[in-house]
Coordinates of C-alpha atoms and ligand atoms in Angstrom, one line a residue:
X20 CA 0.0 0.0 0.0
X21 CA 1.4 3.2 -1.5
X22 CA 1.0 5.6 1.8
X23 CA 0.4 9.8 0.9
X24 CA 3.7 10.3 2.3
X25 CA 5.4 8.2 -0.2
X26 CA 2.9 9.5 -3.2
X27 CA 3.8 13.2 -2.3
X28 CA 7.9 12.3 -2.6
X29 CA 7.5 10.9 -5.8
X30 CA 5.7 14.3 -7.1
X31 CA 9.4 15.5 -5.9
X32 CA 11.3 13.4 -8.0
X33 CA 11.0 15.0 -11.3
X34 CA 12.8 12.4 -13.9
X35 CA 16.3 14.0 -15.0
X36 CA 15.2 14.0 -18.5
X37 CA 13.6 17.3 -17.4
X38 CA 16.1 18.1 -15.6
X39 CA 17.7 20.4 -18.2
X40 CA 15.0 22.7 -18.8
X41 CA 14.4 23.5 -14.9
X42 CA 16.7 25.9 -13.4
X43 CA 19.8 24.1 -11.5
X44 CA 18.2 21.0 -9.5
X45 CA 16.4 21.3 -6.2
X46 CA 17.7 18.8 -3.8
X47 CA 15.1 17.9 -1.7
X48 CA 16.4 16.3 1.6
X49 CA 14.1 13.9 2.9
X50 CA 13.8 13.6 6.9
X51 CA 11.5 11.3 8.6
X52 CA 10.8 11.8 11.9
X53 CA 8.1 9.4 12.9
X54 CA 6.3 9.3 9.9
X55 CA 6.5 13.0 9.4
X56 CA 8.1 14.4 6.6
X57 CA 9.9 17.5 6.6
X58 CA 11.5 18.6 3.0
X59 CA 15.0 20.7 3.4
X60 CA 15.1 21.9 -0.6
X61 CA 18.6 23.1 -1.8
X62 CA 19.7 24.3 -4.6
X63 CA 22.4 22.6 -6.2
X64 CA 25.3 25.3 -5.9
X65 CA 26.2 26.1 -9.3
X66 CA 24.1 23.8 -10.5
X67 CA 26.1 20.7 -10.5
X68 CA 23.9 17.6 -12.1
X69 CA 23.6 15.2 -8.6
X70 CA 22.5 11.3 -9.6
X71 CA 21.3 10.0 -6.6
X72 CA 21.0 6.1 -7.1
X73 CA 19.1 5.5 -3.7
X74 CA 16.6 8.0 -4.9
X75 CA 16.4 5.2 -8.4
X76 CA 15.2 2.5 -6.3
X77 CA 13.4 4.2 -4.2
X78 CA 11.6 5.2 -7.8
X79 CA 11.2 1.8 -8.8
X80 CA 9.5 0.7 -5.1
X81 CA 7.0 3.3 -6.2
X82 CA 6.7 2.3 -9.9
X83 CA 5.4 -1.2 -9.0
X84 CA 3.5 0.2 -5.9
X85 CA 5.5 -1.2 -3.1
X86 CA 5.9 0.6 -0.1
X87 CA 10.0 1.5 0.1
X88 CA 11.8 0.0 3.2
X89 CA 12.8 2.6 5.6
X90 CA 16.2 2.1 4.8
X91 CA 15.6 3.2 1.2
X92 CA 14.7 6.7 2.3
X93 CA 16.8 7.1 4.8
X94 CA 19.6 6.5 1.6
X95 CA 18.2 8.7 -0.5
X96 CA 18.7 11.7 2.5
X97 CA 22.2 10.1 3.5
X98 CA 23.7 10.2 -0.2
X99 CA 21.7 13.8 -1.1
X100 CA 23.7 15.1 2.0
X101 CA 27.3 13.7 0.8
X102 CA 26.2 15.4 -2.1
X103 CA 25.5 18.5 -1.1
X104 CA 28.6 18.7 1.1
X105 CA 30.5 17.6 -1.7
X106 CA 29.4 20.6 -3.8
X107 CA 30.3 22.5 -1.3
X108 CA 33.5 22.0 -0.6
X109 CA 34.7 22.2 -4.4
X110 CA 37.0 24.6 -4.6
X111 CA 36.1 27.3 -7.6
X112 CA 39.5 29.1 -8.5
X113 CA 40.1 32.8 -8.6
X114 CA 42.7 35.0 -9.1
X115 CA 43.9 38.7 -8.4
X116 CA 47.3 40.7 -9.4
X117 CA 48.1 44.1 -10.1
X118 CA 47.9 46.3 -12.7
X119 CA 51.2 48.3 -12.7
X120 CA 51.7 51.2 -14.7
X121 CA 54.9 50.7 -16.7
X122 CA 55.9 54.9 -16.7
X123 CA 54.7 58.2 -15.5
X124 CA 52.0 58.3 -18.3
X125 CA 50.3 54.7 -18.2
X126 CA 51.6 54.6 -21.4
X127 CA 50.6 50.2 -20.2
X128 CA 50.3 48.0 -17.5
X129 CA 51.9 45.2 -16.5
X130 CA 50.9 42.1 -14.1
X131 CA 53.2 39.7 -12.3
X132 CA 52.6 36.2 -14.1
X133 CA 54.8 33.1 -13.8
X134 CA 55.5 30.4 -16.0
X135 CA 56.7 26.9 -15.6
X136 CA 58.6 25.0 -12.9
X137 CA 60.4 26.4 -11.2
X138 CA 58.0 29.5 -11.5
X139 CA 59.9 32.5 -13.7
X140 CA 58.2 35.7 -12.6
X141 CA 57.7 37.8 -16.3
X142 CA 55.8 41.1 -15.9
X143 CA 53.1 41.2 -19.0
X144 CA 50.5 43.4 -20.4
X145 CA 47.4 42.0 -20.0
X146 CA 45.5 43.2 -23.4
X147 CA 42.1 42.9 -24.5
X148 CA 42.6 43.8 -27.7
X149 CA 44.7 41.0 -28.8
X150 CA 44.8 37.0 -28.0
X151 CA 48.0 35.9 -28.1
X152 CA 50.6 35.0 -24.9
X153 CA 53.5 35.7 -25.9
X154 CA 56.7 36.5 -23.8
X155 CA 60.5 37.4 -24.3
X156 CA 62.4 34.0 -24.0
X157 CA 65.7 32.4 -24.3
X158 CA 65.6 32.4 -27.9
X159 CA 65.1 36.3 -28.6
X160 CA 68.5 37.2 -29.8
X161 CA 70.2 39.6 -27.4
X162 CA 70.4 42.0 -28.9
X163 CA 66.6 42.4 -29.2
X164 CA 66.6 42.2 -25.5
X165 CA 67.2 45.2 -23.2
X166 CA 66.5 44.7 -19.8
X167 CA 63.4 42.5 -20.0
X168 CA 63.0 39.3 -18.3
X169 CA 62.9 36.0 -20.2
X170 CA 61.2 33.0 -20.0
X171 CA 63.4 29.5 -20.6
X172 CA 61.8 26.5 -21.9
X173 CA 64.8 24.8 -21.1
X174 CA 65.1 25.4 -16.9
X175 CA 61.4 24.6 -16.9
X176 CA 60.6 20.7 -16.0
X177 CA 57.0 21.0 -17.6
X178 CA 57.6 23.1 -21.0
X179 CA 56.9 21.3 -24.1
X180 CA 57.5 22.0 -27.4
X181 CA 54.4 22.4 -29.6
X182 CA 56.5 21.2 -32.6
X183 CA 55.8 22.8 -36.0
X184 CA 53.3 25.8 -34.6
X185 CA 55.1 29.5 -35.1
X186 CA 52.9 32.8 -34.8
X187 CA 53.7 36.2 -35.8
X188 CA 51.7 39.5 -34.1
X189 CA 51.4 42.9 -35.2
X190 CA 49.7 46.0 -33.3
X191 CA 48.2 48.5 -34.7
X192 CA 51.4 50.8 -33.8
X193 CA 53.4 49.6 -36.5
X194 CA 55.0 47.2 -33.9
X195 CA 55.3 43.3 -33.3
X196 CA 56.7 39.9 -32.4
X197 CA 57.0 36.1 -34.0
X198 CA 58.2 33.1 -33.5
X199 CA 57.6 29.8 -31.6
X200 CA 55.3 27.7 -29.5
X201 CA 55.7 25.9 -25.4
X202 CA 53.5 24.9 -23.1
X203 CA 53.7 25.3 -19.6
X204 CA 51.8 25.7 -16.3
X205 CA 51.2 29.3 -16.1
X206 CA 49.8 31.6 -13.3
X207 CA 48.2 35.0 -12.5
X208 CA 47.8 36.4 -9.5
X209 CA 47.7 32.8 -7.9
X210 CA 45.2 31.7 -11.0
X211 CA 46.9 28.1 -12.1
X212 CA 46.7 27.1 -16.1
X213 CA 48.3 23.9 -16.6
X214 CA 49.7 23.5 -20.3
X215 CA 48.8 27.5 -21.2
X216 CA 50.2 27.9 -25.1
X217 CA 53.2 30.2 -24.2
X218 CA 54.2 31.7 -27.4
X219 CA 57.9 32.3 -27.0
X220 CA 59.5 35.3 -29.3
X221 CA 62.4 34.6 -31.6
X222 CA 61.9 38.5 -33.3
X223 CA 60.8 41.2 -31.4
X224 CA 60.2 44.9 -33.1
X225 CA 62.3 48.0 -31.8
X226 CA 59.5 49.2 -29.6
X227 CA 59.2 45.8 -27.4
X228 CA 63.1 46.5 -27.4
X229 CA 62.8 49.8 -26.0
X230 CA 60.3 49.1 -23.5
X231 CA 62.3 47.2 -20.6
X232 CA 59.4 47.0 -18.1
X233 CA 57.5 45.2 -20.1
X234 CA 58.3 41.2 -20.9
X235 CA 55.5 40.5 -23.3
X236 CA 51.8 40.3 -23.4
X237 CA 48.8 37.9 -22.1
X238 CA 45.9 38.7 -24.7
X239 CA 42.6 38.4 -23.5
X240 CA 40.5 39.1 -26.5
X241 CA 38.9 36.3 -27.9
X242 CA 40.6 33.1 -29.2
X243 CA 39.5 33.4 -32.6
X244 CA 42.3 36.0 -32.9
X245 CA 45.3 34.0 -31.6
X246 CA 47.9 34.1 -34.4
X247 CA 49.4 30.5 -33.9
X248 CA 49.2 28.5 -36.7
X249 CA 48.4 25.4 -37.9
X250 CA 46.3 25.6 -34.8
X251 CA 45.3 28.6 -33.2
X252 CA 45.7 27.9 -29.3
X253 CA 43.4 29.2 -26.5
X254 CA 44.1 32.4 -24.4
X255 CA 44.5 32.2 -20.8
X256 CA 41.0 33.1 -19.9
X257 CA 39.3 30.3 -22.5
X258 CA 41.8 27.8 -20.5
X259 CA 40.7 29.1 -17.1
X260 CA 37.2 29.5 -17.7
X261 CA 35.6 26.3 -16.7
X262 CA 37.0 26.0 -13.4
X263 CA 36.2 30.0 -12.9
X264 CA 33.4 31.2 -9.8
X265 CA 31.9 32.8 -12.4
X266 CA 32.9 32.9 -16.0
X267 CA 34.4 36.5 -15.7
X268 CA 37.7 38.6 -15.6
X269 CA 37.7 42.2 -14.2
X270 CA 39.8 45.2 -15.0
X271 CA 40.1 48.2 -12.4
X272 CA 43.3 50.4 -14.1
X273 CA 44.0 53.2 -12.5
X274 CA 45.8 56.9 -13.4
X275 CA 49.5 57.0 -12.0
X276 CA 48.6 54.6 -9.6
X277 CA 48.8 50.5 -9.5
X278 CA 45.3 49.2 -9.9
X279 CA 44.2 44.9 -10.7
X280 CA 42.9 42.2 -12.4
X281 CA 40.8 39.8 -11.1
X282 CA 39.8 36.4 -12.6
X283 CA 36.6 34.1 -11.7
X284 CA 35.2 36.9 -9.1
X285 CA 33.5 40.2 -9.2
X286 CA 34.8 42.5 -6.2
X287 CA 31.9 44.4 -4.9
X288 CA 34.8 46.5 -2.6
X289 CA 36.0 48.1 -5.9
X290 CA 33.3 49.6 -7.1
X291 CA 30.2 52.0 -6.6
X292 CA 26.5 51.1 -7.1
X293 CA 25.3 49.1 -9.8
X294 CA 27.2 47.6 -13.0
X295 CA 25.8 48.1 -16.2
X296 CA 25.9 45.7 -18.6
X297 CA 26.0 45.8 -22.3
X298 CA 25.9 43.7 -25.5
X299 CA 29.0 42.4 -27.0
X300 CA 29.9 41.2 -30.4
X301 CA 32.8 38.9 -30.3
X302 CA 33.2 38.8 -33.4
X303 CA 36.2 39.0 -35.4
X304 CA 37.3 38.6 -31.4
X305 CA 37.5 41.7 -30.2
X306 CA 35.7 43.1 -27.4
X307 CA 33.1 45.0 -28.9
X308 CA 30.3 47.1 -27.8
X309 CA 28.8 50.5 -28.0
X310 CA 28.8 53.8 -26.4
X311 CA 25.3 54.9 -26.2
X312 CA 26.5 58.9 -26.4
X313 CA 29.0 61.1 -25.1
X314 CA 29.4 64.9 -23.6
X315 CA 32.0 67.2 -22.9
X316 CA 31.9 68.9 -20.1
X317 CA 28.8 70.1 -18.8
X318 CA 27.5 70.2 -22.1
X319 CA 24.3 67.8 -23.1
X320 CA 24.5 64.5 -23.1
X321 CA 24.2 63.5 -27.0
X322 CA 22.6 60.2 -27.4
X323 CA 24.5 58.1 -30.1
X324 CA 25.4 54.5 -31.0
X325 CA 29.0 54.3 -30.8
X326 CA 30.5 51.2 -31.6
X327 CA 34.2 50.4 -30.2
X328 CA 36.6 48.2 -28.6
X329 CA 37.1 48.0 -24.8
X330 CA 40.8 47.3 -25.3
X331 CA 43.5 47.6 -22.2
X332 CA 46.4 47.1 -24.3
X333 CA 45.5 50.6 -26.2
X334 CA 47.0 54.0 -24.1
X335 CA 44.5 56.2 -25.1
X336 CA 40.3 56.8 -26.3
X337 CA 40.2 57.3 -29.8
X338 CA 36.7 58.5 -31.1
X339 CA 35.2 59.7 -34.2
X340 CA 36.7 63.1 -35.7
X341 CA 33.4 64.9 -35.1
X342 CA 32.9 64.2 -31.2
X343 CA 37.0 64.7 -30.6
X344 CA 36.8 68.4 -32.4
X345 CA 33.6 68.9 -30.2
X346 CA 36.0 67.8 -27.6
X347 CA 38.8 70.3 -28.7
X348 CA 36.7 73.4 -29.7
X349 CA 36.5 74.0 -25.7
X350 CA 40.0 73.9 -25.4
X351 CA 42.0 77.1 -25.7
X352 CA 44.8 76.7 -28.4
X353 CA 44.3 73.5 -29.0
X354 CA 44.9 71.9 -32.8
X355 CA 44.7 68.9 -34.9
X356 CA 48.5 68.4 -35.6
X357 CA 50.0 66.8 -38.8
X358 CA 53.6 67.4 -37.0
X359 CA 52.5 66.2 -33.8
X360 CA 50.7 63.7 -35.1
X361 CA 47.0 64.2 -33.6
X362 CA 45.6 67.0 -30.9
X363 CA 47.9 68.9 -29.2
X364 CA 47.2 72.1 -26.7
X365 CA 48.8 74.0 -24.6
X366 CA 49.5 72.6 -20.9
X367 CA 48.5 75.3 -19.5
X368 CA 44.8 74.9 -21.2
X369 CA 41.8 74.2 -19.0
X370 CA 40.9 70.9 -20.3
X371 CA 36.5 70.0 -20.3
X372 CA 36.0 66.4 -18.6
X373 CA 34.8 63.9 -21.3
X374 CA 31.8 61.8 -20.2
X375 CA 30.7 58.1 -22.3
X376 CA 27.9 56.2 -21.9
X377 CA 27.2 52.8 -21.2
X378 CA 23.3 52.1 -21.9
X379 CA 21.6 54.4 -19.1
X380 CA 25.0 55.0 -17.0
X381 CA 27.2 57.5 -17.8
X382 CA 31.3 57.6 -16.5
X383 CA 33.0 60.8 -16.6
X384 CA 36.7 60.8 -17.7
X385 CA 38.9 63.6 -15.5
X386 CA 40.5 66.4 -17.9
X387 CA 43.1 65.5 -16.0
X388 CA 43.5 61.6 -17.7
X389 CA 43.5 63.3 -21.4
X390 CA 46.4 66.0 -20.5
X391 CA 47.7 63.0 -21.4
X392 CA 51.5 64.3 -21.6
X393 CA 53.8 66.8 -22.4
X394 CA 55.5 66.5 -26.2
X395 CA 58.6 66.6 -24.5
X396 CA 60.1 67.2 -21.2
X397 CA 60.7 71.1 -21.6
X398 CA 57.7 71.6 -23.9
X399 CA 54.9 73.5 -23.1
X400 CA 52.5 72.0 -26.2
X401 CA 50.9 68.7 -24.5
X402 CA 49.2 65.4 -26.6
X403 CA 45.6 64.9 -25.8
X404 CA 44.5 61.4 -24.1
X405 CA 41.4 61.4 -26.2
X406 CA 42.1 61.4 -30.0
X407 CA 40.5 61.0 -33.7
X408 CA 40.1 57.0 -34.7
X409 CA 39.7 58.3 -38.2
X410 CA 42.5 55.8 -40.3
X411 CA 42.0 53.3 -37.6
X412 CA 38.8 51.8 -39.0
X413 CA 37.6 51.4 -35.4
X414 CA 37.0 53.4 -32.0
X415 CA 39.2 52.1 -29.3
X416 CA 38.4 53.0 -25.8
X417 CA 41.4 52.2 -24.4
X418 CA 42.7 53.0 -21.6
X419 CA 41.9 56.8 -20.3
X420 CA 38.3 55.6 -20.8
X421 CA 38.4 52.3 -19.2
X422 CA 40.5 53.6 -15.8
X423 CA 37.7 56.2 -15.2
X424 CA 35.7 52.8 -14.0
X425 CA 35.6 49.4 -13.2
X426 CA 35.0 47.1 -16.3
X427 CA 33.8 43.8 -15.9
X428 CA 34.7 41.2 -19.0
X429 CA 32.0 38.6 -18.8
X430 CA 32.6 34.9 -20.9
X431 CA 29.2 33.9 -20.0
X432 CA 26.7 33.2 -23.7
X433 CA 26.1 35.6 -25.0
X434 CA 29.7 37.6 -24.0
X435 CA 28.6 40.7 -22.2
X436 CA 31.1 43.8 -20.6
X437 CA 29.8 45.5 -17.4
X438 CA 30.9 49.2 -16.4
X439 CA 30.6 50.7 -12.6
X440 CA 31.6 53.9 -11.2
X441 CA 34.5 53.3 -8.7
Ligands
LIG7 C1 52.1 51.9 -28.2 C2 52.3 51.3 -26.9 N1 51.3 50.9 -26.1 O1 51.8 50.4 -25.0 C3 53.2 50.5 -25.0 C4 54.0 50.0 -24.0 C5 53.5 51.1 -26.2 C6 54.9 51.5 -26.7 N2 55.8 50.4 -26.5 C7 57.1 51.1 -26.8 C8 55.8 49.2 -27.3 C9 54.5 48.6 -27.5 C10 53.7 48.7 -28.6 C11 52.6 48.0 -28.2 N3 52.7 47.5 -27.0 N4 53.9 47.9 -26.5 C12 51.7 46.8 -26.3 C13 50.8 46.1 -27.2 N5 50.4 47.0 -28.3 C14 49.1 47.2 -28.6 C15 48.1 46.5 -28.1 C16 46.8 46.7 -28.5 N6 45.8 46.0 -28.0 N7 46.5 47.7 -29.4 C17 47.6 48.4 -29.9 N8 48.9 48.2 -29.5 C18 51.4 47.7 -29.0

């Protein structure tokens, strides 16, 4: 005899086979306590798919209408406990490392990583705009090197060779890198990718030279734009990903000051009310998204779609020539250079803040972050932080827009990018 106890359960046990369309599986704990039944419901945490076998038998008592022994339920509570303590306890990785500014201008940033075993500390620029890892190594000729740390293959126990691939990088500066392929257990900020593609450079161009502080570049665009060939390898983030908290990296830069990355966690602490979200297309693999408007200064707001790239390893903004001579029609002085090379003013001028929008939100860029930096030491003509994209073929909000908040890079389907006031 099938008692109302045992008829209610089973209206619990929803077969798995529906399991996918429901939101992450309730566990219901059963506890008897003298015939009573009281139902603890759980949800899975993160949704982790549970079999639990006693809870199978206990479905096929009920199937052929025979009242389940005791034991039976008692099981199916026993092993939907281990379960749930289980999930628990699995450990969800994170990471978080700074964001160092590599001179007095942020011209870029760069974050303590290691590679291999032994660990060798390299200090790269973690770049949204581009999808390659690639680091000065043992087998960049010298005299490409000047200053930078190296990473070598050869003093690490768990490089490998990926045998035949090569790659070859260039920026939109003019400047790049080529040449050959490890693996190797790499880390940021405590963040551990075993086998990482570590794309080691045998040619370097003059400006990587020039710039000792920085050792080469994680790219944390999407992996569609990884240059190794025959097969394209995954970028740091794809490789962490699945064993993230949540499918997410954040960016928090900062002006003249050290700011972070964080992977697999959002940190409410660095950031003011609400993020805003916004679409992003990831293809051809860049992060992009629009602008809903702009304004400088206190001037009004003016509402329009302007699509872009959210891209860290990019100094400055670089917007459409008709908002940027908006921009430099409040500035006293100011002109659109051919010698120069783009705006330039007088460092003296009162410079108008610059203010983007993201959907409803709005984040307001100091004057301060587009005095970007005097022409030369002992000039008094200073470059502007904010300049035309015209002969780029895109808008790049790079960096003086994206340290004027906290930017949220989210993996999840669809790809979305989050913006907060800090
Ligand atoms: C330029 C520049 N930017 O940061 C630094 C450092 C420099 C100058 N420095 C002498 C050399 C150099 C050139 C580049 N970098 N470093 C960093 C990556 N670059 C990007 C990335 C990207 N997403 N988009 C465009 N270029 C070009």
């Amino acid at each position: 005899m099938v008692s109302l106890t045992d008829l209610f359960l089973a209206s619990l046990l929803v077969p798995t086979s529906l399991g996918s369309a429901l939101p992450p599986r309730i566990i219901d704990t059963i506890d008897q306590r003298g015939g009573r039944v009281t139902l603890k419901q759980v949800r899975n945490p993160r949704g982790h798919k549970a079999f639990n076998p006693a809870r199978a038998t206990y479905r096929t008592f009920l199937k052929y209408g025979v009242p389940a022994p005791d034991y039976i339920k008692k099981a199916v509570a026993h092993i939907d406990e281990e379960q749930e303590e289980a999930f628990a306890r699995i450990k969800r990785d994170t990471g978080s490392a700074a964001a160092i500014p590599i001179n007095e201008v942020d011209i870029a940033y760069v974050t303590p990583v290691t590679i291999g075993t032994p660990p060798q500390t390299l200090m790269l620029d973690l770049d949204t705009g581009s999808s390659d890892l690639w680091v000065f190594s043992s087998l960049t000729p010298s005299n490409q090197v000047r200053g930078q740390e190296i990473y070598s293959p050869t003093k690490s126990s768990t490089s490998k060779l990926l045998s035949g691939h090569t790659w070859s990088i260039r920026y939109g500066d003019g400047s790049g890198s080529r040449g050959t392929v490890y693996t190797d257990n790499f880390t940021i900020g405590g963040l551990e990718v075993k086998s990482q593609a570590v794309q080691a450079a045998l040619e370097v161009s003059s400006s990587f030279t020039q710039e000792q502080s920085l050792d080469g570049l994680v790219g944390l665009g999407f992996s569609a734009l990884n240059t190794v060939r025959p097969s394209s390898q995954l970028t740091f983030f794809d490789n962490a990903r699945p064993n993230l908290d949540e499918e997410v990296f954040t960016a928090d830069l900062k002006y003249h000051a050290t700011g972070s990355y964080d992977f697999g966690f959002i940190d409410s602490k660095k950031y003011a009310g609400n993020i805003t979200y916004t679409a992003v297309q990831q293809s051809p693999g860049y992060w992009t998204h629009s602008l809903s408007g702009y304004s400088v200064g206190s001037g009004a707001f003016q509402a329009s779609q302007i699509s872009g790239i959210s891209d860290t390893g990019t100094t400055l903004l670089y917007l459409p020539t008709a908002i940027v001579t908006a921009y430099y029609r409040q500035v006293q002085g100011a002109q659109n250079s051919q010698y120069y090379g783009g705006y330039v003013f007088p460092c003296s001028s009162t410079l108008p803040t610059f203010t983007f929008g993201i959907e409803g939100a709005r984040f307001t860029i100091p004057a301060s972050y587009i005095n970007y930096t005097r022409i030369s030491p002992t000039s008094t003509t200073c470059y502007g932080g904010l300049q035309s994209s015209s002969g780029l073929g895109i808008n790049i909000f790079g960096d003086v827009a994206l340290k004027a908040a906290f930017v949220v890079f989210s993996g999840t389907n669809p790809p979305r990018i989050g913006f907060a006031i800090k």
